[in-house]
């Protein structure tokens, strides 16, 4: 999955770079020319959605998500692993639902010929960022879930 790692990181870096450049250019245009780019907020918002979902995937891959450890700190390692498996199952279900409903949203946007407010581009182009990002996140949560299950099986009855 090394290629998936690179895709996530490159797309996330590109999103962040474009967002930064657009926001900076818009601020300069506003203060120097007393006018702003009407499309910059629109593009920045859509890229933020993709960046957030890719960040979720990257954090899942690194097992770096924030978590509430009040319960897992006071239970045995075996129970802790079970809690992790349950949490990853919920994460897979949640990102799977975002993917599913994201696809439905994109199909609806195409069918209704919706366009963006400022640029008048087809809305489905940017709407597709939701299922694409959710797919990356779901793949990563499935990978981590499988790893967690393997570790639990390998450790067996250890406490």
Coordinates of N, CA, C and O in Angstrom, one line a residue:
X1 N 0.8 -1.2 0.0 CA 0.0 0.0 0.0 C 0.9 1.3 0.0 O 0.4 2.3 0.3
X2 N 2.1 1.1 -0.3 CA 3.0 2.3 -0.4 C 2.5 3.3 -1.4 O 2.6 4.5 -1.1
X3 N 2.0 2.9 -2.5 CA 1.4 3.8 -3.5 C 0.3 4.6 -2.9 O 0.2 5.8 -3.2
X4 N -0.6 4.0 -2.1 CA -1.7 4.7 -1.5 C -1.2 5.7 -0.5 O -1.7 6.8 -0.5
X5 N -0.1 5.4 0.2 CA 0.5 6.4 1.1 C 0.9 7.6 0.3 O 0.7 8.8 0.8
X6 N 1.6 7.4 -0.8 CA 2.1 8.5 -1.6 C 1.0 9.4 -2.2 O 1.0 10.6 -2.2
X7 N -0.1 8.7 -2.6 CA -1.2 9.4 -3.2 C -1.8 10.3 -2.1 O -2.1 11.5 -2.4
X8 N -2.1 9.7 -1.0 CA -2.7 10.5 0.1 C -1.8 11.7 0.5 O -2.4 12.9 0.6
X9 N -0.5 11.5 0.6 CA 0.3 12.6 1.0 C 0.5 13.7 -0.1 O 0.5 14.9 0.2
X10 N 0.6 13.3 -1.3 CA 0.7 14.2 -2.4 C -0.6 15.1 -2.6 O -0.5 16.3 -2.7
X11 N -1.7 14.4 -2.6 CA -3.0 15.1 -2.8 C -3.2 16.0 -1.6 O -3.7 17.2 -1.7
X12 N -2.9 15.6 -0.4 CA -3.1 16.4 0.8 C -2.2 17.6 0.8 O -2.6 18.8 1.0
X13 N -0.9 17.4 0.4 CA 0.0 18.6 0.2 C -0.5 19.5 -0.9 O -0.4 20.8 -0.7
X14 N -1.0 19.0 -2.0 CA -1.4 19.8 -3.0 C -2.7 20.7 -2.6 O -2.7 21.9 -2.9
X15 N -3.6 20.0 -1.9 CA -4.8 20.7 -1.4 C -4.3 21.9 -0.4 O -4.8 23.0 -0.6
X16 N -3.5 21.6 0.5 CA -3.0 22.6 1.4 C -2.3 23.7 0.7 O -2.5 24.9 1.1
X17 N -1.4 23.4 -0.2 CA -0.7 24.4 -1.0 C -1.6 25.3 -1.8 O -1.5 26.5 -1.7
X18 N -2.6 24.7 -2.5 CA -3.5 25.5 -3.3 C -4.4 26.4 -2.4 O -4.6 27.6 -2.6
X19 N -4.8 25.8 -1.2 CA -5.6 26.6 -0.3 C -4.8 27.8 0.3 O -5.4 28.9 0.3
X20 N -3.6 27.6 0.6 CA -2.7 28.6 1.2 C -2.5 29.7 0.1 O -2.6 30.9 0.4
X21 N -2.1 29.3 -1.1 CA -1.9 30.3 -2.1 C -3.1 31.1 -2.5 O -3.1 32.3 -2.6
X22 N -4.3 30.4 -2.6 CA -5.5 31.2 -2.9 C -5.9 32.1 -1.8 O -6.3 33.3 -2.0
X23 N -5.8 31.7 -0.5 CA -6.2 32.5 0.6 C -5.2 33.7 0.6 O -5.7 34.9 0.8
X24 N -3.9 33.5 0.5 CA -3.0 34.6 0.5 C -3.2 35.6 -0.7 O -3.2 36.8 -0.5
X25 N -3.4 35.1 -1.9 CA -3.7 35.9 -3.0 C -5.0 36.7 -2.8 O -5.0 37.9 -3.2
X26 N -6.0 36.1 -2.2 CA -7.2 36.8 -2.0 C -7.0 37.9 -1.0 O -7.6 39.0 -1.2
X27 N -6.2 37.7 0.0 CA -6.0 38.8 1.0 C -5.2 39.9 0.4 O -5.6 41.1 0.6
X28 N -4.2 39.6 -0.4 CA -3.4 40.6 -1.1 C -4.3 41.4 -2.0 O -4.3 42.7 -2.1
X29 N -5.2 40.7 -2.8 CA -6.1 41.4 -3.7 C -7.0 42.3 -3.0 O -7.3 43.4 -3.5
X30 N -7.5 41.8 -1.9 CA -8.5 42.6 -1.1 C -7.9 43.9 -0.6 O -8.5 45.0 -0.6
X31 N -6.6 43.8 -0.1 CA -6.0 45.0 0.5 C -5.3 45.9 -0.5 O -5.3 47.1 -0.3
X32 N -4.8 45.3 -1.6 CA -4.1 46.1 -2.5 C -5.0 46.7 -3.6 O -4.9 47.9 -4.0
X33 N -6.0 45.9 -4.1 CA -6.8 46.3 -5.1 C -8.3 46.5 -4.7 O -9.1 46.8 -5.5
X34 N -8.6 46.4 -3.4 CA -9.9 46.5 -2.9 C -10.9 45.6 -3.6 O -12.1 46.0 -3.7
X35 N -10.5 44.5 -4.0 CA -11.4 43.5 -4.7 C -10.8 42.1 -4.3 O -9.7 41.9 -4.1
X36 N -11.7 41.2 -4.3 CA -11.3 39.8 -4.0 C -11.7 38.9 -5.1 O -12.6 39.2 -5.9
X37 N -11.1 37.7 -5.1 CA -11.5 36.7 -6.0 C -12.7 36.0 -5.6 O -12.8 35.4 -4.5
X38 N -13.8 36.0 -6.3 CA -15.0 35.4 -5.9 C -15.0 33.9 -5.8 O -15.7 33.3 -5.0
X39 N -14.1 33.3 -6.5 CA -14.0 31.8 -6.5 C -13.1 31.3 -5.4 O -13.2 30.1 -5.1
X40 N -12.3 32.1 -4.8 CA -11.3 31.5 -3.9 C -11.9 30.9 -2.6 O -11.5 29.8 -2.2
X41 N -13.0 31.5 -2.1 CA -13.6 30.8 -0.9 C -14.3 29.5 -1.3 O -14.2 28.6 -0.5
X42 N -14.8 29.5 -2.5 CA -15.5 28.3 -2.9 C -14.5 27.1 -3.1 O -14.7 26.0 -2.5
X43 N -13.4 27.4 -3.8 CA -12.4 26.3 -4.0 C -11.8 25.9 -2.7 O -11.6 24.8 -2.4
X44 N -11.5 26.9 -1.8 CA -10.8 26.6 -0.6 C -11.7 25.7 0.3 O -11.2 24.8 0.9
X45 N -13.0 26.0 0.3 CA -13.9 25.2 1.1 C -14.0 23.8 0.6 O -13.9 22.8 1.4
X46 N -14.1 23.6 -0.7 CA -14.1 22.2 -1.3 C -12.8 21.5 -1.0 O -12.8 20.3 -0.7
X47 N -11.7 22.2 -1.2 CA -10.4 21.5 -0.9 C -10.2 21.2 0.6 O -9.6 20.2 0.9
X48 N -10.8 22.0 1.5 CA -10.8 21.7 2.9 C -11.5 20.4 3.2 O -11.1 19.6 4.0
X49 N -12.6 20.1 2.5 CA -13.3 18.9 2.7 C -12.5 17.7 2.3 O -12.3 16.7 3.1
X50 N -11.8 17.8 1.2 CA -11.0 16.7 0.7 C -9.8 16.5 1.6 O -9.4 15.4 2.0
X51 N -9.2 17.6 2.0 CA -8.0 17.6 2.9 C -8.4 17.0 4.3 O -7.6 16.2 4.8
X52 N -9.6 17.3 4.8 CA -10.0 16.7 6.1 C -10.2 15.2 6.0 O -9.8 14.5 6.9
X53 N -10.8 14.8 4.9 CA -11.0 13.3 4.8 C -9.7 12.6 4.5 O -9.5 11.5 5.0
X54 N -8.8 13.2 3.8 CA -7.5 12.6 3.6 C -6.7 12.6 4.9 O -5.9 11.6 5.2
X55 N -6.8 13.7 5.6 CA -6.2 13.7 6.9 C -6.7 12.6 7.9 O -5.9 12.0 8.6
X56 N -8.0 12.3 7.8 CA -8.5 11.2 8.5 C -7.9 9.9 8.1 O -7.5 9.1 9.0
X57 N -7.7 9.7 6.8 CA -7.1 8.5 6.3 C -5.6 8.4 6.8 O -5.2 7.3 7.2
X58 N -4.9 9.5 6.7 CA -3.5 9.5 7.1 C -3.4 9.2 8.6 O -2.5 8.4 9.0
X59 N -4.2 9.8 9.4 CA -4.2 9.6 10.8 C -4.6 8.1 11.1 O -4.0 7.5 12.1
X60 N -5.5 7.6 10.4 CA -5.9 6.2 10.7 C -4.7 5.3 10.4 O -4.4 4.3 11.1
X61 N -4.0 5.5 9.3 CA -2.9 4.7 8.9 C -1.8 4.7 10.0 O -1.2 3.8 10.3
X62 N -1.6 5.9 10.6 CA -0.6 6.1 11.7 C -1.2 5.7 13.1 O -0.4 5.8 14.0
X63 N -2.5 5.4 13.1 CA -3.1 5.1 14.4 C -3.0 6.3 15.3 O -2.7 6.2 16.5
X64 N -3.2 7.5 14.7 CA -2.9 8.7 15.5 C -4.2 9.5 15.8 O -4.1 10.7 16.0
X65 N -5.3 8.9 15.7 CA -6.6 9.6 16.0 C -6.7 9.9 17.5 O -6.3 9.1 18.3
X66 N -7.3 11.0 17.8 CA -7.6 11.3 19.2 C -8.6 10.3 19.7 O -9.5 9.8 19.0
X67 N -8.4 10.0 21.0 CA -9.4 9.0 21.5 C -9.6 9.3 23.0 O -8.8 9.9 23.7
X68 N -10.8 8.9 23.5 CA -11.1 9.0 24.9 C -10.6 7.8 25.5 O -11.1 6.7 25.3
X69 N -9.6 7.9 26.4 CA -9.0 6.7 27.0 C -9.4 6.4 28.4 O -8.8 5.6 29.1
X70 N -10.5 7.1 28.9 CA -10.9 6.9 30.3 C -11.2 5.4 30.6 O -11.0 4.9 31.7
X71 N -11.8 4.7 29.6 CA -12.1 3.3 29.8 C -10.9 2.4 29.5 O -10.6 1.5 30.2
X72 N -10.2 2.7 28.4 CA -9.1 1.8 28.0 C -7.9 1.9 28.9 O -7.1 1.0 28.9
X73 N -7.8 2.9 29.7 CA -6.7 3.1 30.7 C -6.9 2.2 31.9 O -5.9 1.9 32.6
X74 N -8.1 1.7 32.1 CA -8.4 1.0 33.4 C -8.7 -0.5 33.1 O -9.1 -1.2 34.0
X75 N -8.6 -1.0 31.9 CA -8.9 -2.4 31.6 C -7.7 -3.1 31.2 O -6.6 -2.5 30.9
X76 N -7.8 -4.4 31.1 CA -6.7 -5.3 30.7 C -6.3 -5.0 29.2 O -7.2 -4.6 28.5
X77 N -5.1 -5.4 28.8 CA -4.7 -5.3 27.4 C -5.7 -6.0 26.5 O -6.0 -5.5 25.4
X78 N -6.2 -7.2 26.9 CA -7.1 -7.9 26.0 C -8.4 -7.2 25.8 O -8.8 -7.0 24.7
X79 N -9.0 -6.6 26.9 CA -10.2 -5.8 26.7 C -9.9 -4.5 26.0 O -10.8 -4.1 25.2
X80 N -8.8 -4.0 26.2 CA -8.4 -2.8 25.4 C -8.4 -3.0 23.9 O -8.9 -2.2 23.1
X81 N -7.8 -4.2 23.5 CA -7.8 -4.5 22.1 C -9.2 -4.7 21.6 O -9.5 -4.4 20.4
X82 N -10.1 -5.3 22.4 CA -11.5 -5.5 22.0 C -12.1 -4.2 21.8 O -12.9 -3.9 20.8
X83 N -11.9 -3.2 22.7 CA -12.4 -1.9 22.5 C -11.9 -1.2 21.3 O -12.7 -0.5 20.5
X84 N -10.6 -1.4 21.0 CA -10.1 -0.9 19.7 C -10.8 -1.4 18.5 O -11.1 -0.7 17.6
X85 N -11.0 -2.8 18.5 CA -11.6 -3.4 17.4 C -13.0 -2.8 17.2 O -13.5 -2.5 16.1
X86 N -13.8 -2.7 18.3 CA -15.1 -2.1 18.2 C -15.1 -0.7 17.7 O -15.9 -0.3 16.8
X87 N -14.1 0.1 18.1 CA -14.0 1.5 17.6 C -13.7 1.5 16.2 O -14.3 2.3 15.4
X88 N -12.8 0.6 15.7 CA -12.5 0.6 14.3 C -13.6 0.1 13.4 O -13.8 0.5 12.3
X89 N -14.4 -0.8 14.0 CA -15.7 -1.3 13.3 C -16.6 -0.1 13.1 O -17.2 0.1 12.0
X90 N -16.8 0.7 14.1 CA -17.6 1.9 14.0 C -17.0 2.9 13.0 O -17.7 3.5 12.2
X91 N -15.7 3.0 13.0 CA -15.1 3.9 12.0 C -15.3 3.5 10.6 O -15.5 4.3 9.7
X92 N -15.1 2.1 10.4 CA -15.4 1.6 9.0 C -16.8 1.8 8.6 O -17.1 2.3 7.5
X93 N -17.8 1.6 9.5 CA -19.2 1.8 9.2 C -19.5 3.3 8.9 O -20.2 3.6 7.9
X94 N -18.9 4.2 9.7 CA -19.1 5.6 9.5 C -18.5 6.1 8.2 O -19.2 6.8 7.4
X95 N -17.3 5.7 7.9 CA -16.7 6.2 6.6 C -17.4 5.5 5.5 O -17.5 6.1 4.4
X96 N -17.8 4.3 5.6 CA -18.6 3.6 4.6 C -19.9 4.3 4.3 O -20.3 4.5 3.2
X97 N -20.6 4.8 5.4 CA -21.8 5.6 5.2 C -21.5 6.9 4.5 O -22.3 7.3 3.6
X98 N -20.4 7.5 4.9 CA -20.1 8.8 4.2 C -19.8 8.5 2.7 O -20.3 9.3 1.8
X99 N -19.1 7.4 2.4 CA -18.9 7.1 1.0 C -20.2 6.8 0.3 O -20.4 7.4 -0.8
X100 N -21.0 6.0 0.8 CA -22.3 5.7 0.2 C -23.2 6.9 -0.1 O -23.6 7.1 -1.2
X101 N -23.4 7.7 1.0 CA -24.2 8.9 0.8 C -23.5 10.0 0.0 O -24.2 10.8 -0.7
X102 N -22.2 9.9 0.0 CA -21.5 10.8 -0.9 C -21.7 10.5 -2.4 O -21.9 11.4 -3.2
X103 N -21.7 9.2 -2.7 CA -22.0 8.8 -4.1 C -23.4 9.2 -4.4 O -23.6 9.7 -5.6
X104 N -24.3 9.0 -3.5 CA -25.7 9.4 -3.8 C -25.8 10.9 -4.0 O -26.6 11.4 -4.9
X105 N -25.1 11.7 -3.3 CA -25.1 13.1 -3.4 C -24.5 13.5 -4.8 O -25.1 14.4 -5.5
X106 N -23.4 12.9 -5.2 CA -22.8 13.2 -6.5 C -23.8 12.9 -7.6 O -23.9 13.7 -8.6
X107 N -24.4 11.7 -7.5 CA -25.4 11.3 -8.6 C -26.5 12.3 -8.7 O -27.0 12.7 -9.8
X108 N -27.0 12.7 -7.5 CA -28.1 13.7 -7.5 C -27.6 15.1 -8.1 O -28.4 15.7 -8.9
X109 N -26.4 15.5 -7.7 CA -25.9 16.7 -8.3 C -25.8 16.7 -9.8 O -26.1 17.6 -10.5
X110 N -25.4 15.5 -10.3 CA -25.3 15.4 -11.8 C -26.6 15.4 -12.4 O -26.9 16.0 -13.4
X111 N -27.6 14.6 -11.8 CA -28.9 14.5 -12.4 C -29.6 15.9 -12.4 O -30.3 16.2 -13.3
X112 N -29.4 16.7 -11.3 CA -30.1 18.0 -11.3 C -29.3 19.1 -11.9 O -29.7 20.2 -11.9
X113 N -28.1 18.8 -12.5 CA -27.3 19.7 -13.2 C -26.9 20.9 -12.3 O -27.0 22.1 -12.7
X114 N -26.7 20.6 -11.0 CA -26.3 21.7 -10.1 C -24.9 22.3 -10.4 O -24.0 21.6 -10.8
X115 N -24.8 23.6 -10.3 CA -23.5 24.3 -10.5 C -23.1 25.0 -9.2 O -24.0 25.4 -8.4
X116 N -21.8 25.3 -9.1 CA -21.4 26.0 -8.0 C -21.8 27.5 -8.0 O -22.1 28.0 -9.1
X117 N -21.9 28.1 -6.9 CA -22.4 29.5 -6.8 C -21.6 30.5 -7.6 O -22.2 31.3 -8.4
X118 N -20.3 30.5 -7.4 CA -19.5 31.6 -8.1 C -19.0 31.2 -9.4 O -19.0 32.0 -10.4
X119 N -18.4 30.0 -9.5 CA -17.7 29.6 -10.7 C -18.6 29.1 -11.8 O -18.3 28.9 -12.9
X120 N -19.8 28.6 -11.3 CA -20.8 28.0 -12.2 C -20.3 26.7 -12.8 O -20.6 26.4 -14.0
X121 N -19.4 26.0 -12.1 CA -18.9 24.7 -12.5 C -19.9 23.6 -12.0 O -20.6 23.8 -11.1
X122 N -19.9 22.5 -12.7 CA -20.7 21.4 -12.2 C -20.4 21.1 -10.7 O -19.2 20.8 -10.4
X123 N -21.4 21.1 -9.9 CA -21.2 20.8 -8.4 C -20.7 19.4 -8.2 O -19.9 19.2 -7.2
X124 N -21.0 18.4 -9.0 CA -20.6 17.1 -8.8 C -19.1 16.9 -8.8 O -18.5 16.0 -8.1
X125 N -18.4 17.8 -9.5 CA -16.9 17.7 -9.5 C -16.4 17.9 -8.1 O -15.5 17.1 -7.7
X126 N -16.8 18.9 -7.4 CA -16.3 19.1 -6.1 C -17.0 18.2 -5.1 O -16.4 17.8 -4.1
X127 N -18.3 17.9 -5.4 CA -19.0 16.9 -4.5 C -18.3 15.6 -4.4 O -18.4 14.9 -3.4
X128 N -17.6 15.2 -5.5 CA -17.0 13.9 -5.6 C -15.8 13.8 -4.6 O -15.3 12.7 -4.3
X129 N -15.4 15.0 -4.1 CA -14.3 14.9 -3.0 C -14.8 14.2 -1.8 O -14.0 13.6 -1.1
X130 N -16.1 14.2 -1.5 CA -16.6 13.5 -0.3 C -16.4 12.0 -0.4 O -15.8 11.4 0.4
X131 N -17.0 11.4 -1.5 CA -16.8 9.9 -1.5 C -15.4 9.5 -1.8 O -14.9 8.5 -1.3
X132 N -14.6 10.3 -2.5 CA -13.2 9.9 -2.7 C -12.4 10.0 -1.4 O -11.7 9.0 -1.1
X133 N -12.6 11.0 -0.7 CA -11.9 11.1 0.6 C -12.4 10.0 1.6 O -11.6 9.4 2.3
X134 N -13.7 9.8 1.6 CA -14.3 8.8 2.5 C -13.8 7.4 2.1 O -13.5 6.5 3.0
X135 N -13.6 7.1 0.8 CA -13.0 5.8 0.4 C -11.6 5.6 0.9 O -11.3 4.5 1.5
X136 N -10.8 6.6 0.8 CA -9.4 6.5 1.4 C -9.5 6.3 2.9 O -8.8 5.4 3.4
X137 N -10.3 7.0 3.6 CA -10.5 6.8 5.0 C -11.0 5.4 5.4 O -10.5 4.7 6.3
X138 N -12.0 4.9 4.6 CA -12.5 3.6 4.9 C -11.5 2.5 4.7 O -11.4 1.6 5.4
X139 N -10.7 2.6 3.6 CA -9.7 1.7 3.3 C -8.7 1.6 4.5 O -8.3 0.5 4.9
X140 N -8.3 2.8 4.9 CA -7.3 2.8 6.0 C -7.9 2.2 7.3 O -7.2 1.5 8.1
X141 N -9.2 2.5 7.6 CA -9.8 2.0 8.8 C -9.9 0.4 8.7 O -9.7 -0.3 9.7
X142 N -10.2 -0.1 7.5 CA -10.3 -1.5 7.3 C -8.9 -2.1 7.6 O -8.8 -3.2 8.2
X143 N -7.9 -1.5 7.0 CA -6.5 -2.0 7.2 C -6.1 -2.1 8.7 O -5.6 -3.1 9.2
X144 N -6.4 -1.0 9.4 CA -6.1 -0.9 10.8 C -6.9 -1.9 11.6 O -6.4 -2.6 12.6
X145 N -8.2 -2.1 11.2 CA -9.1 -3.1 11.9 C -8.5 -4.5 11.7 O -8.4 -5.3 12.7
X146 N -8.1 -4.8 10.5 CA -7.5 -6.1 10.2 C -6.2 -6.3 11.1 O -6.0 -7.4 11.7
X147 N -5.4 -5.3 11.1 CA -4.1 -5.4 11.9 C -4.5 -5.6 13.4 O -3.8 -6.4 14.1
X148 N -5.5 -4.9 13.9 CA -5.9 -5.0 15.3 C -6.4 -6.4 15.6 O -6.1 -7.0 16.6
X149 N -7.2 -7.0 14.7 CA -7.7 -8.3 14.8 C -6.6 -9.3 14.8 O -6.5 -10.2 15.7
X150 N -5.6 -9.2 13.9 CA -4.5 -10.1 13.8 C -3.7 -10.1 15.1 O -3.3 -11.1 15.6
X151 N -3.4 -8.9 15.6 CA -2.7 -8.7 16.9 C -3.4 -9.4 18.0 O -2.8 -10.0 18.9
X152 N -4.7 -9.2 18.0 CA -5.5 -9.8 19.1 C -5.5 -11.4 19.0 O -5.3 -12.0 20.1
X153 N -5.6 -11.9 17.8 CA -5.5 -13.3 17.7 C -4.2 -13.9 18.0 O -4.0 -14.9 18.7
X154 N -3.1 -13.2 17.6 CA -1.7 -13.6 17.8 C -1.4 -13.7 19.3 O -0.8 -14.5 19.8
X155 N -1.9 -12.7 20.0 CA -1.7 -12.6 21.5 C -2.6 -13.5 22.3 O -2.3 -13.7 23.4
X156 N -3.6 -13.9 21.6 CA -4.5 -14.9 22.2 C -5.1 -14.5 23.6 O -5.7 -13.5 23.7
X157 N -4.9 -15.4 24.5 CA -5.4 -15.2 25.9 C -4.6 -14.3 26.8 O -4.9 -14.2 28.0
X158 N -3.6 -13.6 26.3 CA -2.8 -12.7 27.1 C -3.6 -11.6 27.7 O -4.5 -11.1 27.1
X159 N -3.3 -11.3 28.9 CA -4.0 -10.2 29.6 C -3.2 -9.0 29.6 O -2.3 -8.5 29.9

